[in-house]
Coordinates of C-alpha atoms in Angstrom, one line a residue:
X643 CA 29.7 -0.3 -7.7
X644 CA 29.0 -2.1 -4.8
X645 CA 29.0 -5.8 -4.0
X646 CA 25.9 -7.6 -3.3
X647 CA 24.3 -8.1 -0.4
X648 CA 25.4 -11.1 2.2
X649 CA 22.4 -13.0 1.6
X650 CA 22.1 -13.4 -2.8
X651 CA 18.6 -14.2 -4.1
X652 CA 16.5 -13.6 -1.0
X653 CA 13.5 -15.2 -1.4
X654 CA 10.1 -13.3 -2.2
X655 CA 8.7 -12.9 2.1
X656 CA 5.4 -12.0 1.1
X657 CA 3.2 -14.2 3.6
X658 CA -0.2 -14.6 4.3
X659 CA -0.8 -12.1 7.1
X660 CA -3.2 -12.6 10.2
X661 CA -6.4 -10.4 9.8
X662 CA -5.3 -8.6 13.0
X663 CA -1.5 -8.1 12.0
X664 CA -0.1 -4.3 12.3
X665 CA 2.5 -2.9 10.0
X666 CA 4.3 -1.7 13.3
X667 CA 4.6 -5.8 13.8
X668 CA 8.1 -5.0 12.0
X669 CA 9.6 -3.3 14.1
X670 CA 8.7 -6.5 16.9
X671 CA 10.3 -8.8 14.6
X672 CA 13.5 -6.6 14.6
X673 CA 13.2 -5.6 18.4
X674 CA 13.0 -9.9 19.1
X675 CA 16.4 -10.9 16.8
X676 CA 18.6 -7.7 16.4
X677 CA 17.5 -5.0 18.6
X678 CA 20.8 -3.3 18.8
X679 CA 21.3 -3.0 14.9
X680 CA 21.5 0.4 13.3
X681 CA 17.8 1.4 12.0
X682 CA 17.9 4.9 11.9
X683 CA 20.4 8.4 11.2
X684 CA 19.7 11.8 10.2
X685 CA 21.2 15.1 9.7
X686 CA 21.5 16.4 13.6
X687 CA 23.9 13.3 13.8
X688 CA 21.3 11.0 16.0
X689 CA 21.8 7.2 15.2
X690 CA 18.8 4.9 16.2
X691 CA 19.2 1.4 16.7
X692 CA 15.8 -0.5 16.9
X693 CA 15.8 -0.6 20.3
X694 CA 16.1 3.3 20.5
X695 CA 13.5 3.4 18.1
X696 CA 11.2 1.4 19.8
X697 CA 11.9 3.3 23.4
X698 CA 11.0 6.4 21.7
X699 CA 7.6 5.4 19.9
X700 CA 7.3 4.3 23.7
X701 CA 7.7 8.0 25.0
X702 CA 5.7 10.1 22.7
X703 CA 2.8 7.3 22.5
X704 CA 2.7 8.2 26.2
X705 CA 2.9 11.9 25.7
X706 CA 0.1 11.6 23.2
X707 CA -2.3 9.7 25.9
X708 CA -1.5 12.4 28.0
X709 CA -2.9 14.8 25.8
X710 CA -5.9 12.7 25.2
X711 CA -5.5 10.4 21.6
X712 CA -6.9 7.2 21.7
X713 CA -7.6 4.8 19.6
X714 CA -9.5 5.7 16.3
X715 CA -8.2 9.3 16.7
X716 CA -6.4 10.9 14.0
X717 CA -2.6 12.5 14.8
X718 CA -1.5 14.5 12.3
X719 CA 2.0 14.6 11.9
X720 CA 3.3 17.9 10.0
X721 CA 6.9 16.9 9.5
X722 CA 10.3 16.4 7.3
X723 CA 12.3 13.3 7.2
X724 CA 13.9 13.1 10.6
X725 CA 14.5 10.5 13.2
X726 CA 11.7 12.3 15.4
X727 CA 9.4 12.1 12.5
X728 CA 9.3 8.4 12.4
X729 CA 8.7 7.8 16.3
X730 CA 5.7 9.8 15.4
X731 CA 4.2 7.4 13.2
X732 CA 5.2 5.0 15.9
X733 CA 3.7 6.4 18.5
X734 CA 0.1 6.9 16.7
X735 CA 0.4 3.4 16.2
X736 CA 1.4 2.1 19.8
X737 CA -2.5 4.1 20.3
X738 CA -4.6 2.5 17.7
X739 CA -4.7 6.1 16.4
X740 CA -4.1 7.0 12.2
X741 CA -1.2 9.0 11.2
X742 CA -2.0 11.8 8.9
X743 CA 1.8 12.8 7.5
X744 CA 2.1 16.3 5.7
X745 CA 4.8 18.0 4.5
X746 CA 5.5 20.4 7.0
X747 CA 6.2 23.1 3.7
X748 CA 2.7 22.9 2.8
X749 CA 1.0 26.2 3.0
X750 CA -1.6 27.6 5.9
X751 CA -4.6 27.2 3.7
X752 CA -3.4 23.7 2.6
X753 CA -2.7 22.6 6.1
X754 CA -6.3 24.3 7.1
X755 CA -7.8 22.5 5.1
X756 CA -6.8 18.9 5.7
X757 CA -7.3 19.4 9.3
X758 CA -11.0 20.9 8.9
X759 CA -11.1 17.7 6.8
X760 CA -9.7 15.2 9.2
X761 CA -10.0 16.9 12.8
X762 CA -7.2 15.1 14.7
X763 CA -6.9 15.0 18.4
X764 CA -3.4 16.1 18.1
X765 CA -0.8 18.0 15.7
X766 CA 2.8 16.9 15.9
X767 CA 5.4 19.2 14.6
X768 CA 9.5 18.7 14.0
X769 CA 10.1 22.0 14.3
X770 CA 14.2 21.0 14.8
X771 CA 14.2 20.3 11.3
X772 CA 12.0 22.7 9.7
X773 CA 11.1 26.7 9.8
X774 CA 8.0 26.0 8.0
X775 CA 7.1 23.6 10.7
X776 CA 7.6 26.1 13.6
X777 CA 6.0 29.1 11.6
X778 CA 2.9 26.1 11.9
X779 CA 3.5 25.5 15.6
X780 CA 3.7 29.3 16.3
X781 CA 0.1 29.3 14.7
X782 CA -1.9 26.6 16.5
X783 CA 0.2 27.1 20.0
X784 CA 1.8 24.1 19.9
X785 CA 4.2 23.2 23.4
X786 CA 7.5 21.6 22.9
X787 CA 8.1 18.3 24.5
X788 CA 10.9 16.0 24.7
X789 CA 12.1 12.6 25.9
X790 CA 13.8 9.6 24.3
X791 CA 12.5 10.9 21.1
X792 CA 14.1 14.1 20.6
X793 CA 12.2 17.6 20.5
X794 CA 9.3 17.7 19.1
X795 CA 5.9 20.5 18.7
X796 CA 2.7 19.1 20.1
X797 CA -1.0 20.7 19.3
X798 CA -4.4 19.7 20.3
X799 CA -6.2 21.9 18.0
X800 CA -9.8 19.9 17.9
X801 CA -11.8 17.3 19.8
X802 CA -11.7 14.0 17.6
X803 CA -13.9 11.2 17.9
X804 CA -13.2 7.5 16.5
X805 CA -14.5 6.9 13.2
X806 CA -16.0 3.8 12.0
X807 CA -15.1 4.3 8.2
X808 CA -11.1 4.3 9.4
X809 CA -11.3 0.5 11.1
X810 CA -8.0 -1.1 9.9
X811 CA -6.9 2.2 8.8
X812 CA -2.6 3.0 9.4
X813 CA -2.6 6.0 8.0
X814 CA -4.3 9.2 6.3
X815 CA -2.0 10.2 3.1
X816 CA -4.0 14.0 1.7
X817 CA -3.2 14.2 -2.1
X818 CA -2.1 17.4 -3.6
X819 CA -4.1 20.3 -4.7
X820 CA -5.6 23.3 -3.5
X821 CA -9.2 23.6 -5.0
X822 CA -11.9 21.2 -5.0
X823 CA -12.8 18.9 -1.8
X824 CA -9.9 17.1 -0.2
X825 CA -9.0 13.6 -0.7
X826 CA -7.0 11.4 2.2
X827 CA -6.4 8.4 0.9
X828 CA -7.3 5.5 3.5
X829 CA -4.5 3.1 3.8
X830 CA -4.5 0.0 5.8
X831 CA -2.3 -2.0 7.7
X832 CA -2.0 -4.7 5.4
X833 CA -1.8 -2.4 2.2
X834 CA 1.1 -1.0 4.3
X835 CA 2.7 -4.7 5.1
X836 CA 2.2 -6.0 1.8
X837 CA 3.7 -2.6 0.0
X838 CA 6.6 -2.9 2.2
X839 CA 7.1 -6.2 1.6
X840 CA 7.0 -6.2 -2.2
X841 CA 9.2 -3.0 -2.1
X842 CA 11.9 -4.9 0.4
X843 CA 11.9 -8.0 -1.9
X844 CA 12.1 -6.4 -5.2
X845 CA 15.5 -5.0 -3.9
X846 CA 16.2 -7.8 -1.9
X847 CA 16.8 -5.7 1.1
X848 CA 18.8 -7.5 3.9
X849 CA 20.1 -6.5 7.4
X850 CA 23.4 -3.9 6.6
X851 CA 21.6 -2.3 4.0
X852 CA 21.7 1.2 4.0
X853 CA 18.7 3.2 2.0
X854 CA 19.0 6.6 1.4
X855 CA 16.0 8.7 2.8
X856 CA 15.9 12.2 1.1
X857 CA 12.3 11.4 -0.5
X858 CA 9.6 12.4 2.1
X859 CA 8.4 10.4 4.3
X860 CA 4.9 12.1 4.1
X861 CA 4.3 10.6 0.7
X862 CA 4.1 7.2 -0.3
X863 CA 7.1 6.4 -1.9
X864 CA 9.2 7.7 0.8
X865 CA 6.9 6.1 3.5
X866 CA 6.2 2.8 2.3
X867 CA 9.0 2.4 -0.2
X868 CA 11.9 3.4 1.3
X869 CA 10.6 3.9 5.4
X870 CA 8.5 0.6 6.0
X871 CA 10.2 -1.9 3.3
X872 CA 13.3 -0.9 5.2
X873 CA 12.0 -1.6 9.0
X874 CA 10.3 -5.1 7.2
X875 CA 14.1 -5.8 6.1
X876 CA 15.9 -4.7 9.4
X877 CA 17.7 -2.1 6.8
X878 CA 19.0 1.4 7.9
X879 CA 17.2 4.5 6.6
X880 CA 19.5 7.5 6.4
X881 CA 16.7 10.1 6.4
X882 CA 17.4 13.7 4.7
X883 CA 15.3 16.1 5.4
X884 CA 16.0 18.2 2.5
X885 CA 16.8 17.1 -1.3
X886 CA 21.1 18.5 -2.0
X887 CA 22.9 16.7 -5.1
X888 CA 25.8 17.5 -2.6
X889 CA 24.4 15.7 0.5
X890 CA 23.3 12.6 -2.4
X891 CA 26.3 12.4 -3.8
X892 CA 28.4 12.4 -0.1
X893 CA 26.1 9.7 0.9
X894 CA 26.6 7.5 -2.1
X895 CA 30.6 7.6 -1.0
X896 CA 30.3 6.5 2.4
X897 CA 27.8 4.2 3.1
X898 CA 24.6 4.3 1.2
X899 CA 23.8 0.9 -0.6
X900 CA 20.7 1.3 -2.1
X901 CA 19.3 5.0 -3.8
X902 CA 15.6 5.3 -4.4
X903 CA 15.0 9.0 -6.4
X904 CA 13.0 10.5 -8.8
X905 CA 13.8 11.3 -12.0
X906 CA 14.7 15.0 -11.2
X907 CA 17.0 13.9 -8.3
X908 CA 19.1 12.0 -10.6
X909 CA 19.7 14.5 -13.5
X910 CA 21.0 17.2 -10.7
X911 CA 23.0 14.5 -8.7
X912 CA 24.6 14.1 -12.3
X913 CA 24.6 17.5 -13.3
X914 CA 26.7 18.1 -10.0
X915 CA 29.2 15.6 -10.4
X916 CA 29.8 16.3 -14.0
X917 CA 30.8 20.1 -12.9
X918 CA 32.9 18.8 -11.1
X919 CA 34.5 16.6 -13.4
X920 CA 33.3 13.7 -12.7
X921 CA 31.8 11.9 -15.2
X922 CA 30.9 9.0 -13.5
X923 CA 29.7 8.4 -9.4
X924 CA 32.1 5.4 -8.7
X925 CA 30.4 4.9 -5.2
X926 CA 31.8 1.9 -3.4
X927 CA 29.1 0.6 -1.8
X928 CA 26.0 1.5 -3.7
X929 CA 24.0 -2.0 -5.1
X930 CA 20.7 -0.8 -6.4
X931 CA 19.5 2.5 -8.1
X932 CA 15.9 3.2 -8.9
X933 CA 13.9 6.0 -10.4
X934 CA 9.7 6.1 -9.6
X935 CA 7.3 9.3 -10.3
X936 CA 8.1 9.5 -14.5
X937 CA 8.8 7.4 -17.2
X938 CA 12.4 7.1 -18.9
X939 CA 13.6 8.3 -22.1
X940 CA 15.9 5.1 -23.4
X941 CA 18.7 7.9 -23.9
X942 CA 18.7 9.7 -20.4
X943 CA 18.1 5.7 -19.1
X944 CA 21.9 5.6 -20.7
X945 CA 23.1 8.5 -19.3
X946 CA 22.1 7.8 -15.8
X947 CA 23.5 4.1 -15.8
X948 CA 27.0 5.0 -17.2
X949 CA 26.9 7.5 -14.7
X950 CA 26.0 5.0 -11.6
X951 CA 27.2 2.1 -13.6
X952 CA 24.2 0.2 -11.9
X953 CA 20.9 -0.3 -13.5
X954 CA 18.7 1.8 -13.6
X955 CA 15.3 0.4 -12.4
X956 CA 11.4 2.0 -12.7
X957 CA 8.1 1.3 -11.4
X958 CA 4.9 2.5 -11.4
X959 CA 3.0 3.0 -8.2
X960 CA 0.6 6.1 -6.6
X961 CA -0.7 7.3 -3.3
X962 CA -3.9 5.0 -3.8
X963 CA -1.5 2.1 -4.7
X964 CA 0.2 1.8 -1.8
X965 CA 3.5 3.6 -3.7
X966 CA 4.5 0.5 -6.3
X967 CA 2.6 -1.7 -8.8
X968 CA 4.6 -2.8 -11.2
X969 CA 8.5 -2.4 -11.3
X970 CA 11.6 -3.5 -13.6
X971 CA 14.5 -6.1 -12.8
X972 CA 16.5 -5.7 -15.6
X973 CA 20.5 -6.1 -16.3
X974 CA 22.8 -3.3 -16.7
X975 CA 22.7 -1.8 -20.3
X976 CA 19.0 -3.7 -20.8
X977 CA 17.2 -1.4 -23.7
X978 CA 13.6 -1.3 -21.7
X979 CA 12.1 1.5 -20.7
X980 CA 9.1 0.3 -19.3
X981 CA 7.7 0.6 -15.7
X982 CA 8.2 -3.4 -15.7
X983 CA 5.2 -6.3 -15.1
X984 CA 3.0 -6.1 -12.2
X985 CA 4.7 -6.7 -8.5
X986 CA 3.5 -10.0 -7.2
X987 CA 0.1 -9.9 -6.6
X988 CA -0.7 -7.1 -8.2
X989 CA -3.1 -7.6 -11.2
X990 CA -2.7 -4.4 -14.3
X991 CA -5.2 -4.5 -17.1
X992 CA -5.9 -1.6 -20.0
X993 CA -9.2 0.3 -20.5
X994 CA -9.0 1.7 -24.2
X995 CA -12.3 2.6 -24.4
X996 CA -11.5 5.4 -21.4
X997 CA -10.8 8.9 -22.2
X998 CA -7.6 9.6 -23.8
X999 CA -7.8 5.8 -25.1
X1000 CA -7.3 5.0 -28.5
X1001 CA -9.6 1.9 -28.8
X1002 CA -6.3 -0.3 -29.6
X1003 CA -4.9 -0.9 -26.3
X1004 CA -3.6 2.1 -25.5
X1005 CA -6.1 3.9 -22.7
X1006 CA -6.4 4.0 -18.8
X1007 CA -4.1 2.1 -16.5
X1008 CA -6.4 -0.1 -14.0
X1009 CA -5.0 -2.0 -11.3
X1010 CA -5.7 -4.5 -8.8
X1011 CA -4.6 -6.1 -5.6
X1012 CA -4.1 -6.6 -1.8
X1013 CA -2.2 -3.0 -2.0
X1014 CA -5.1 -0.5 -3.3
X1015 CA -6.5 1.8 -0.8
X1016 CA -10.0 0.9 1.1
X1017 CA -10.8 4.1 -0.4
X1018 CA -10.9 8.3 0.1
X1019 CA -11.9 9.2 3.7
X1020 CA -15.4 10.7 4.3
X1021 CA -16.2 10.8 0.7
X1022 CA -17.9 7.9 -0.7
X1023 CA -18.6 9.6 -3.8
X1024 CA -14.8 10.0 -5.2
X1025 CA -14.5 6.1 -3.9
X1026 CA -16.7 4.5 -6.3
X1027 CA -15.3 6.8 -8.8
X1028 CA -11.9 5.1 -8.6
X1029 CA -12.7 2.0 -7.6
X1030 CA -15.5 0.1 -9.0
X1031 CA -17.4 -2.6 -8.6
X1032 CA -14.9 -5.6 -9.6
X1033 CA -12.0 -3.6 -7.5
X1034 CA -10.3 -2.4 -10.2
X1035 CA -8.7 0.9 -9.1
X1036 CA -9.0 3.6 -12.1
X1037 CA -5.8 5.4 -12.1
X1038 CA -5.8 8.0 -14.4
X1039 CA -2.8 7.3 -16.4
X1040 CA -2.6 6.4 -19.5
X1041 CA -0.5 3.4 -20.6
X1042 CA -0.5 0.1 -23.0
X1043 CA 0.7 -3.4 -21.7
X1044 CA 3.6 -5.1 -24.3
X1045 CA 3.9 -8.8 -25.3
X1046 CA 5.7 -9.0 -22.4
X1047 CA 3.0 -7.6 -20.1
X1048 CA 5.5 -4.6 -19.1
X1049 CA 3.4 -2.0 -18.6
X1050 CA 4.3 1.4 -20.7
X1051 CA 3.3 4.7 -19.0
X1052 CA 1.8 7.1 -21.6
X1053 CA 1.5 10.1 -18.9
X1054 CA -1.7 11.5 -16.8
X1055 CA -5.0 11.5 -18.8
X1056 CA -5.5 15.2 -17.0
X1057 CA -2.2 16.4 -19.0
X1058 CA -2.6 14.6 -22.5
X1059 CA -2.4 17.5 -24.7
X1060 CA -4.9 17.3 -27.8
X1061 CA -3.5 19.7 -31.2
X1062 CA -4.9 19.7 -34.1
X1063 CA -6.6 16.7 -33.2
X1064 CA -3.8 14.6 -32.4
X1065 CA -3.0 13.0 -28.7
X1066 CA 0.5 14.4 -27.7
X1067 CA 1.7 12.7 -24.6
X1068 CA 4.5 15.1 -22.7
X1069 CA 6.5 12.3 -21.5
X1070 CA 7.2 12.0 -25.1
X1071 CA 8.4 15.7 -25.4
X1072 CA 9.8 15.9 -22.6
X1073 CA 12.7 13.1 -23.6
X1074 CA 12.9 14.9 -26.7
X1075 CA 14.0 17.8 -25.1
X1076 CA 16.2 16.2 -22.1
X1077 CA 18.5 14.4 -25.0
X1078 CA 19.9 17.8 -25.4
X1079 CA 23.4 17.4 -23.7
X1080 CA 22.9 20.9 -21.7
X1081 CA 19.3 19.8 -20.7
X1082 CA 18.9 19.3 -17.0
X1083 CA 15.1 18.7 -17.0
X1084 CA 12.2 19.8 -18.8
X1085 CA 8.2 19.5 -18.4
X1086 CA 5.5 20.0 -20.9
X1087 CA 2.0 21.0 -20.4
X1088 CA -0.7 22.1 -22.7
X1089 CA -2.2 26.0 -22.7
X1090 CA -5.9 26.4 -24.6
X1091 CA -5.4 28.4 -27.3
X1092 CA -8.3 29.5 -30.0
X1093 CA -10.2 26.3 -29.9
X1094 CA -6.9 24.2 -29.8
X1095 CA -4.2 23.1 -27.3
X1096 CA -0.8 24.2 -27.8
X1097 CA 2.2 22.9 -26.7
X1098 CA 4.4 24.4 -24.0
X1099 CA 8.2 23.3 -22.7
X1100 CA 9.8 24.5 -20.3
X1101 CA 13.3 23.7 -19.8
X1102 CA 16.4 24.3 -16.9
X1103 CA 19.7 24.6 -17.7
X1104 CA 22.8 24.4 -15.3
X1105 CA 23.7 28.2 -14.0
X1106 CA 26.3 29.8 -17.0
X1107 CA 25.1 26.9 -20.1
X1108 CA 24.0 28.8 -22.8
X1109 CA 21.0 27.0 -24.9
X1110 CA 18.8 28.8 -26.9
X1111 CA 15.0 28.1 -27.8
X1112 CA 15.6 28.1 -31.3
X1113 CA 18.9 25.8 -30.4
X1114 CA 16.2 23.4 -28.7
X1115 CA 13.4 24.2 -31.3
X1116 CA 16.0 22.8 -33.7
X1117 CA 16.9 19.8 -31.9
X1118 CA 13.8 18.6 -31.3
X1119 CA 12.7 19.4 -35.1
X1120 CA 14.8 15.7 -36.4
X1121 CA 13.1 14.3 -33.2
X1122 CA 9.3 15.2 -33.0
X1123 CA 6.5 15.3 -35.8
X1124 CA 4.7 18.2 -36.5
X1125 CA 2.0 18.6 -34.1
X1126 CA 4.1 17.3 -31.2
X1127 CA 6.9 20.5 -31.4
X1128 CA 6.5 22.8 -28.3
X1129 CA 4.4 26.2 -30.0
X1130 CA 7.1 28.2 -27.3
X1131 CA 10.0 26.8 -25.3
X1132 CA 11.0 29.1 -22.0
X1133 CA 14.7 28.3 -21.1
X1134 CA 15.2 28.8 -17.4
X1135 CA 17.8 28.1 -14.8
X1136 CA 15.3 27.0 -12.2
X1137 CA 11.9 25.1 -12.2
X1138 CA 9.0 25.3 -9.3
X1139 CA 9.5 22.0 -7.8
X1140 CA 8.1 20.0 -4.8
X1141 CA 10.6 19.0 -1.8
X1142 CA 11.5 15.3 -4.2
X1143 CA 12.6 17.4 -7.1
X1144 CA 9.6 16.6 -8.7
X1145 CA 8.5 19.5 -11.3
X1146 CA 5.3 21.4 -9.9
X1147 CA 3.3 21.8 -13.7
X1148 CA 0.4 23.2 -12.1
X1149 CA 2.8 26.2 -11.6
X1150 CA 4.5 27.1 -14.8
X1151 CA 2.0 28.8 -16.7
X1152 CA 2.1 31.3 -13.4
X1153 CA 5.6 31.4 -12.8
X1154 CA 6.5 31.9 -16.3
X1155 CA 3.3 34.4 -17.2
X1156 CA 5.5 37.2 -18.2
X1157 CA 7.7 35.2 -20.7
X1158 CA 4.8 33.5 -22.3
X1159 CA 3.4 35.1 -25.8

């Protein structure tokens, strides 16, 4: 594993920020002590210093007030993670204008939809680094342009107008779905500043860091997590556009010192280096490994940290959170599998009396603090749903808090799974199942079934491992009472999955119809 980094025990930087202060503020703190440092790299081989950085948000900020954004206009960027893809964000900002960042492999009626919803002045595209992003250019006639930002696609599909609801407002994040009204997800500059900063200080990011960027920057984690702690820290990002185990486990060998992943990107980073016989990673440089987006089984939580021989830490955190809210610092080998205590600031409290709540402090996950969204653009209604009148944001999860006040993640009120009358929480299936040695990954979801809910697990396997579903009914049988064993378990060699790994469950029952009894 790799050393620490040149300045131990950084002290927490979380300051009181000036009403008026701009999360691109950052990058002038960097530009004014080390402009010439390394900030950004990606795929095509470009390397960014600050000052490159900084000369292209100068470019494309001007290219955008050619095409008429100002401030209070929306600029929706429809990108993957490239160095292009963060002038963007940049440039939006030089203009007072909010960045609206979408995956660029989101569909035409997904994409239609957001921008009905938001009508920016101006689509950019990075067409460089994506087909579905130039199939999307083709569509809305979008003109390259280029300068000291690269190549990038620019559109001006609608006239925008400033909005008084987005004052303060950095950027637009559009939560996933396809039905129902949309919800972007109104985050300021100082939820952005003080998520960066927490994120920066609970890794104690320093100058010569280098953080591996494969999770997308157009959702939280990636942005504010990984993209914005890193600027806050004058750290490098090495951005990947697209998730390879290969590409990860290069990285980790050269110069990648910290990894923050999902839970999915781990198990096939591991599953790759164990085919080729390679039990453990044995990077040389890498400090700090982290998993967000699921909770941990204590036995994959082993496997993963003999493999990196690191720690393995967790948080909790979500779009409306500003990406974390509570995270771990434990030691190597440390038995917790919690998400860890609040962040700094950050206030977590249990509603058992919510749906899904057992009225003995297990129930909905509420949180608190500078970092929670001013609320869901254009639609008042779904605000005051979430977040009521104390500011306690209603998350939707379910989790208890431990005489530690470590918060334990139960899973998603929308997926608890009620049989026979009994709560079954998939997370708790789920590392049932992924204890199996040949397991890659599995999810869990619930099917109605004659008045009931059963339970349904589906389960990848590395191409040419052989594992039955009576093998895995079996091994989960010494594991799971009754009314939690899957009613059907499809073995398959691939999952739907979004760009970070992350199982799609909305899609199984779909994908796997003709398998299903």
């Amino acid at each position: 594993a790799g050393q620490r980094p040149p300045e131990e025990g950084v002290a927490n930087r979380q300051e009181e920020t000036p009403m008026n202060a701009r999360v691109q503020d950052f990058l002038a703190e960097q530009l004014a002590t080390r402009p010439e440092a390394p900030a950004l790299s990606d795929a095509s081989g470009a390397a960014w210093s600050y000052a490159d950085l900084d000369r292209a948000r100068v470019a494309l900020a001007a290219e955008l007030r050619s095409a008429g954004v100002q401030a209070g206009d929306r600029v929706l960027l429809m990108v993957e993670n490239c160095v292009a893809a963060v002038a963007s964000l940049y440039a939006a900002w030089e203009l007072d204008a909010v960045a609206i960042p979408v995956n660029a492999r989101q569909t035409e009626a997904e994409v239609t939809r957001i921008i009905d919803h938001a009508t920016p002045a101006a689509v950019l595209l990075t067409c460089d680094v994506s087909p579905e992003a130039a199939a999307h250019a083709a569509r809305l006639n979008a003109r390259e342009v280029s300068g000291a930002f690269g190549s990038l696609h620019l559109a001006t599909p609608l006239p925008s107008s400033p909005d008084a609801d987005l004052h303060d407002v950095a950027v637009l994040l559009y939560t996933t779905g396809t039905t129902g009204d949309p919800k972007g997800v109104m985050l300021t500059h100082s939820n952005l500043r003080f998520g960066a900063r927490a994120s920066a200080d609970l890794r104690q990011m320093v100058p010569g860091d280098v953080v591996y960027g494969v999770l997308p920057m157009t959702h939280v984690f990636g942005l504010v997590s990984v993209l914005m702690a890193s600027v806050s820290a004058g750290a490098k990002v090495r951005q990947e556009s697209r998730f390879s185990a290969a590409k990860l486990h290069a990285a980790t060998h050269e110069d990648v010192t910290i990894l923050p992943a999902v839970p999915q990107m781990h198990a096939l980073v591991m599953q790759y280096s164990r085919e080729r016989g390679m039990p453990k990673l044995e990077s040389p440089k890498l400090r700090y490994v982290s998993s967000g987006g699921a909770p941990l089984d204590p036995a994959w939580k082993r496997k993963a940290e003999a493999f990196y021989e690191l720690p393995l830490q967790n948080g909790f955190g979500m779009t409306e959170t500003c990406s974390g809210a509570s995270a771990t610092t434990n030691a190597l080998g440390s038995p917790d599998t919690s998400v860890g205590p609040g962040t700094p600031g950050t206030e977590c409290k249990i509603d058992d009396q919510a749906p899904g709540g057992n009225g003995a402090g297990e129930g909905e996950v509420l949180v608190r603090g500078p970092h929670v969204m001013k609320g869901y653009y254009r639609n008042p209604t779904e605000t005051d749903k979430a977040i009521d009148a104390e500011g306690w944001l209603h998350t939707g999860d379910l989790g208890k808090l431990d005489e530690n006040g470590r918060l334990h993640i139960l899973g998603r009120s929308k997926e608890l799974i009620i049989h026979g009358g009994f709560n079954v929480y998939p997370p708790e299936v789920e590392a049932a199942l992924n204890d199996h040695p040949r397991v890659v990954q599995s999810a869990v979801v619930g099917r109605r079934r004659e008045g009931d809910e059963e339970v349904l697990a589906f389960v990848q396997v590395a191409p040419g491992d052989e594992v039955t579903a009576e093998e895995l009914r079996s091994f989960v049988k010494e594991r799971l009472t009754g009314y939690k064993r899957p009613a059907q378990i499809i073995v398959a060699t691939d999952l739907p999955a979004a760009p970070t790994g992350k199982i799609l469950k909305h899609r199984l029952l779909t994908a796997f119809a003709d398998q299903l009894a």
